[in-house]
């Protein structure tokens, strides 16, 4: 999603300006930091963190400071606040991993479970929430998707956020790619799983009364679900996530949502 595309989608309203400005900052930062390891033969993980903490987080906080309908304090409080009801943490943690493993088991491509394996998985989830996913969702859900929601509604805000996420992370599609088919597959994976996640996160944002902590847990559980399926069949996780995301459209109240947290 380019700056021009976002502008044409919402040129007439000032609510699109924060997204335009965010894109103008975060898109070059993402391409610079994530593209650099392709040329210097370096692990990409430190550059993912650089994209987040040097590009996206400062941009989101800076633009929130000048927002008329959100505050930095409110965004930070949402990031550590537990959802209401508290029980929402359970599906946020277990829904994607459980569904992924069940579908994988039906296809015979699941990972065998053990107490040690599940303990390691839990540690990965909670460390990922603290190190990266809480900050990611402060940006993507708390800033980008909520801004888009106010202007374009639930479905289009999920689509726009997934496209913007893909655009900023576009250099990642070249890692491990052996040709054009691999690149196109990687783009498709980002869009499909991104849309499924954004639909789920938009719904959980409403159900959890704006708790970004619950959204970070949902995001982390998606990431670790890759360990529950054979590496050659990770498409199962993407398909499950998209399927779960599409099911939230069965809830008319969620479909009609226009502003995150309207029911808080």
Coordinates of C-alpha atoms in Angstrom, one line a residue:
X1 CA 0.0 0.0 0.0
X2 CA 1.6 3.2 -1.2
X3 CA 1.2 6.7 0.2
X4 CA -0.6 7.6 -3.1
X5 CA -3.1 4.7 -2.7
X6 CA -3.9 5.6 0.8
X7 CA -4.4 9.3 -0.2
X8 CA -6.8 8.4 -3.0
X9 CA -8.8 6.2 -0.6
X10 CA -9.4 8.9 2.0
X11 CA -8.3 12.3 0.5
X12 CA -11.3 14.2 1.7
X13 CA -10.9 13.6 5.5
X14 CA -8.2 14.6 8.0
X15 CA -8.5 11.2 9.6
X16 CA -6.3 9.8 6.8
X17 CA -3.5 12.2 7.4
X18 CA -1.9 10.3 10.3
X19 CA -1.8 7.2 8.2
X20 CA -0.2 9.1 5.3
X21 CA 2.5 10.5 7.6
X22 CA 3.1 7.2 9.3
X23 CA 3.5 5.5 5.9
X24 CA 5.9 8.3 4.8
X25 CA 8.1 7.5 7.8
X26 CA 7.7 3.7 8.3
X27 CA 7.8 2.6 4.6
X28 CA 11.3 3.9 3.9
X29 CA 12.5 2.7 7.3
X30 CA 11.2 -0.8 6.7
X31 CA 12.7 -1.1 3.2
X32 CA 16.1 0.3 4.5
X33 CA 16.5 -1.8 7.6
X34 CA 14.9 -5.0 6.3
X35 CA 16.6 -4.8 2.9
X36 CA 20.1 -4.2 4.3
X37 CA 20.8 -7.8 5.4
X38 CA 20.2 -8.9 1.8
X39 CA 23.4 -7.1 0.8
X40 CA 25.6 -7.6 3.9
X41 CA 24.9 -11.3 4.6
X42 CA 23.7 -10.6 8.2
X43 CA 20.9 -12.2 10.2
X44 CA 17.6 -10.3 9.7
X45 CA 16.3 -10.4 13.3
X46 CA 18.2 -7.3 14.6
X47 CA 17.0 -5.4 11.6
X48 CA 13.4 -6.4 12.3
X49 CA 13.8 -4.9 15.8
X50 CA 15.4 -1.8 14.3
X51 CA 12.4 -1.3 11.9
X52 CA 10.1 -1.6 14.9
X53 CA 11.9 0.5 17.5
X54 CA 13.6 3.1 15.2
X55 CA 10.9 3.4 12.6
X56 CA 7.4 2.4 13.5
X57 CA 7.1 3.0 17.3
X58 CA 8.6 6.5 17.2
X59 CA 6.4 7.4 14.2
X60 CA 3.2 6.1 15.9
X61 CA 3.9 7.9 19.2
X62 CA 4.9 11.1 17.5
X63 CA 1.7 11.1 15.4
X64 CA -0.5 10.1 18.3
X65 CA 0.9 13.2 20.2
X66 CA -0.7 15.4 17.5
X67 CA -3.9 13.4 17.2
X68 CA -7.2 14.9 18.2
X69 CA -8.9 11.6 19.1
X70 CA -6.1 9.7 20.9
X71 CA -3.3 10.3 23.4
X72 CA 0.1 8.8 24.0
X73 CA -0.9 8.0 27.6
X74 CA -4.1 6.3 26.4
X75 CA -2.2 4.2 23.9
X76 CA 0.4 3.1 26.5
X77 CA -2.3 2.3 29.0
X78 CA -4.1 0.2 26.5
X79 CA -0.9 -1.6 25.8
X80 CA -0.6 -2.9 29.4
X81 CA -4.3 -3.1 30.3
X82 CA -6.0 -6.5 30.7
X83 CA -9.0 -7.1 28.6
X84 CA -12.6 -7.1 29.9
X85 CA -13.6 -9.8 30.3
X86 CA -10.3 -11.3 31.5
X87 CA -11.3 -14.7 30.1
X88 CA -10.7 -13.3 26.6
X89 CA -7.0 -14.0 27.2
X90 CA -7.7 -17.7 26.9
X91 CA -8.9 -17.7 23.3
X92 CA -6.3 -15.1 22.5
X93 CA -3.6 -17.6 23.6
X94 CA -5.1 -20.9 22.4
X95 CA -7.4 -20.3 19.5
X96 CA -4.9 -20.2 16.6
X97 CA -2.4 -22.8 18.0
X98 CA -5.2 -25.3 18.9
X99 CA -7.0 -24.9 15.5
X100 CA -3.7 -25.1 13.6
X101 CA -2.7 -28.3 15.4
X102 CA -6.1 -30.0 15.0
X103 CA -6.2 -29.3 11.2
X104 CA -2.5 -30.4 10.9
X105 CA -3.3 -33.6 12.8
X106 CA -6.2 -34.3 10.4
X107 CA -3.7 -34.0 7.6
X108 CA -1.0 -36.0 9.4
X109 CA 1.5 -33.2 9.4
X110 CA 1.3 -32.1 13.1
X111 CA 4.2 -31.9 15.5
X112 CA 4.1 -34.4 18.3
X113 CA 3.4 -32.8 21.6
X114 CA 5.1 -33.3 24.9
X115 CA 5.3 -31.5 28.3
X116 CA 8.7 -30.1 27.5
X117 CA 7.7 -28.9 24.0
X118 CA 4.6 -27.1 25.3
X119 CA 6.6 -25.5 28.1
X120 CA 9.1 -24.2 25.6
X121 CA 6.2 -23.0 23.4
X122 CA 4.7 -21.0 26.4
X123 CA 8.0 -19.4 27.2
X124 CA 8.4 -18.4 23.5
X125 CA 4.9 -16.8 23.5
X126 CA 5.4 -14.7 26.6
X127 CA 8.9 -13.6 25.8
X128 CA 7.7 -12.7 22.3
X129 CA 4.9 -10.6 23.8
X130 CA 7.3 -8.6 25.9
X131 CA 10.1 -8.1 23.4
X132 CA 8.2 -7.5 20.2
X133 CA 4.5 -8.2 19.9
X134 CA 3.3 -5.7 22.5
X135 CA 5.1 -2.9 20.7
X136 CA 4.0 -4.2 17.3
X137 CA 0.4 -4.2 18.2
X138 CA 0.7 -0.8 19.9
X139 CA 1.6 0.4 16.4
X140 CA -0.5 -1.8 14.1
X141 CA -3.7 -2.2 16.2
X142 CA -3.5 0.8 18.5
X143 CA -2.5 3.3 16.0
X144 CA -2.8 2.2 12.3
X145 CA -5.9 -0.1 12.5
X146 CA -7.9 2.2 14.8
X147 CA -7.1 5.2 12.7
X148 CA -8.3 3.3 9.6
X149 CA -11.3 2.0 11.4
X150 CA -12.6 5.4 12.2
X151 CA -12.5 6.3 8.5
X152 CA -13.2 3.1 6.6
X153 CA -14.9 0.7 8.9
X154 CA -14.0 -2.8 10.1
X155 CA -13.4 -4.7 6.9
X156 CA -11.6 -2.1 4.9
X157 CA -9.5 -1.1 7.9
X158 CA -8.4 -4.7 8.2
X159 CA -7.5 -4.9 4.5
X160 CA -5.7 -1.6 4.5
X161 CA -3.6 -2.5 7.6
X162 CA -2.7 -5.9 6.1
X163 CA -1.6 -4.2 2.9
X164 CA 0.4 -1.6 4.7
X165 CA 2.0 -4.3 6.9
X166 CA 3.0 -6.2 3.8
X167 CA 4.3 -3.1 2.1
X168 CA 6.6 -2.1 4.9
X169 CA 7.9 -5.7 5.3
X170 CA 8.2 -6.3 1.6
X171 CA 12.0 -7.0 1.6
X172 CA 11.3 -10.1 3.8
X173 CA 9.7 -11.8 0.8
X174 CA 13.1 -12.1 -0.9
X175 CA 14.7 -14.1 2.0
X176 CA 15.1 -17.8 1.1
X177 CA 13.4 -17.2 -2.3
X178 CA 14.8 -19.1 -5.3
X179 CA 12.8 -17.3 -7.9
X180 CA 9.8 -15.3 -8.9
X181 CA 7.4 -18.1 -7.8
X182 CA 8.8 -18.1 -4.3
X183 CA 8.6 -14.3 -4.0
X184 CA 5.0 -14.3 -5.2
X185 CA 4.2 -17.1 -2.7
X186 CA 5.8 -15.1 0.1
X187 CA 3.8 -12.0 -0.8
X188 CA 0.6 -14.1 -0.9
X189 CA 1.5 -15.6 2.5
X190 CA 1.9 -12.1 4.0
X191 CA -1.4 -10.9 2.6
X192 CA -3.5 -14.0 3.5
X193 CA -2.2 -14.4 7.0
X194 CA -2.1 -10.6 7.5
X195 CA -5.7 -10.2 6.5
X196 CA -6.8 -13.1 8.8
X197 CA -4.8 -11.6 11.7
X198 CA -6.2 -8.1 11.1
X199 CA -9.8 -9.4 11.1
X200 CA -9.1 -11.3 14.3
X201 CA -7.3 -8.4 16.0
X202 CA -10.0 -5.9 15.0
X203 CA -12.6 -8.2 16.6
X204 CA -10.6 -8.8 19.8
X205 CA -9.9 -5.1 20.1
X206 CA -13.7 -4.6 20.3
X207 CA -14.4 -7.7 22.5
X208 CA -11.5 -6.8 24.9
X209 CA -12.5 -3.2 25.3
X210 CA -9.3 -2.0 23.6
X211 CA -6.7 -4.1 25.4
X212 CA -3.6 -4.2 23.2
X213 CA -2.1 -6.7 25.6
X214 CA -4.7 -9.3 24.5
X215 CA -3.9 -8.5 20.8
X216 CA -0.2 -8.9 21.4
X217 CA -0.9 -12.4 22.9
X218 CA -3.0 -13.3 19.9
X219 CA -0.1 -12.2 17.6
X220 CA 2.5 -14.1 19.5
X221 CA 0.3 -17.3 19.5
X222 CA 0.1 -17.0 15.7
X223 CA 3.9 -16.8 15.4
X224 CA 4.6 -19.8 17.6
X225 CA 1.9 -21.9 15.9
X226 CA 4.5 -22.5 13.1
X227 CA 6.1 -25.0 15.5
X228 CA 3.0 -27.1 15.7
X229 CA 3.0 -28.1 12.0
X230 CA 5.6 -29.7 9.8
X231 CA 7.8 -26.9 8.2
X232 CA 6.8 -28.0 4.7
X233 CA 3.1 -27.5 5.5
X234 CA 3.1 -24.1 7.2
X235 CA 0.4 -23.1 4.8
X236 CA -2.0 -24.9 7.3
X237 CA -1.3 -22.1 9.8
X238 CA -2.0 -19.4 7.2
X239 CA -5.2 -21.0 6.0
X240 CA -6.5 -21.6 9.6
X241 CA -5.7 -17.9 10.5
X242 CA -7.6 -16.6 7.4
X243 CA -10.5 -19.0 8.2
X244 CA -10.7 -17.8 11.8
X245 CA -10.5 -14.2 10.7
X246 CA -13.3 -14.6 8.2
X247 CA -15.6 -16.2 10.9
X248 CA -15.7 -12.9 12.8
X249 CA -17.6 -11.4 9.9
X250 CA -20.5 -13.6 11.0
X251 CA -20.9 -11.1 13.9
X252 CA -22.9 -8.2 12.5
X253 CA -21.9 -5.9 15.4
X254 CA -18.2 -6.4 14.6
X255 CA -18.8 -6.0 10.9
X256 CA -20.5 -2.6 11.5
X257 CA -17.8 -1.3 13.9
X258 CA -16.6 2.1 13.0
X259 CA -14.3 3.0 15.9
X260 CA -12.2 0.8 18.1
X261 CA -13.3 0.7 21.7
X262 CA -16.9 2.1 21.1
X263 CA -18.2 -0.3 23.7
X264 CA -15.6 0.3 26.4

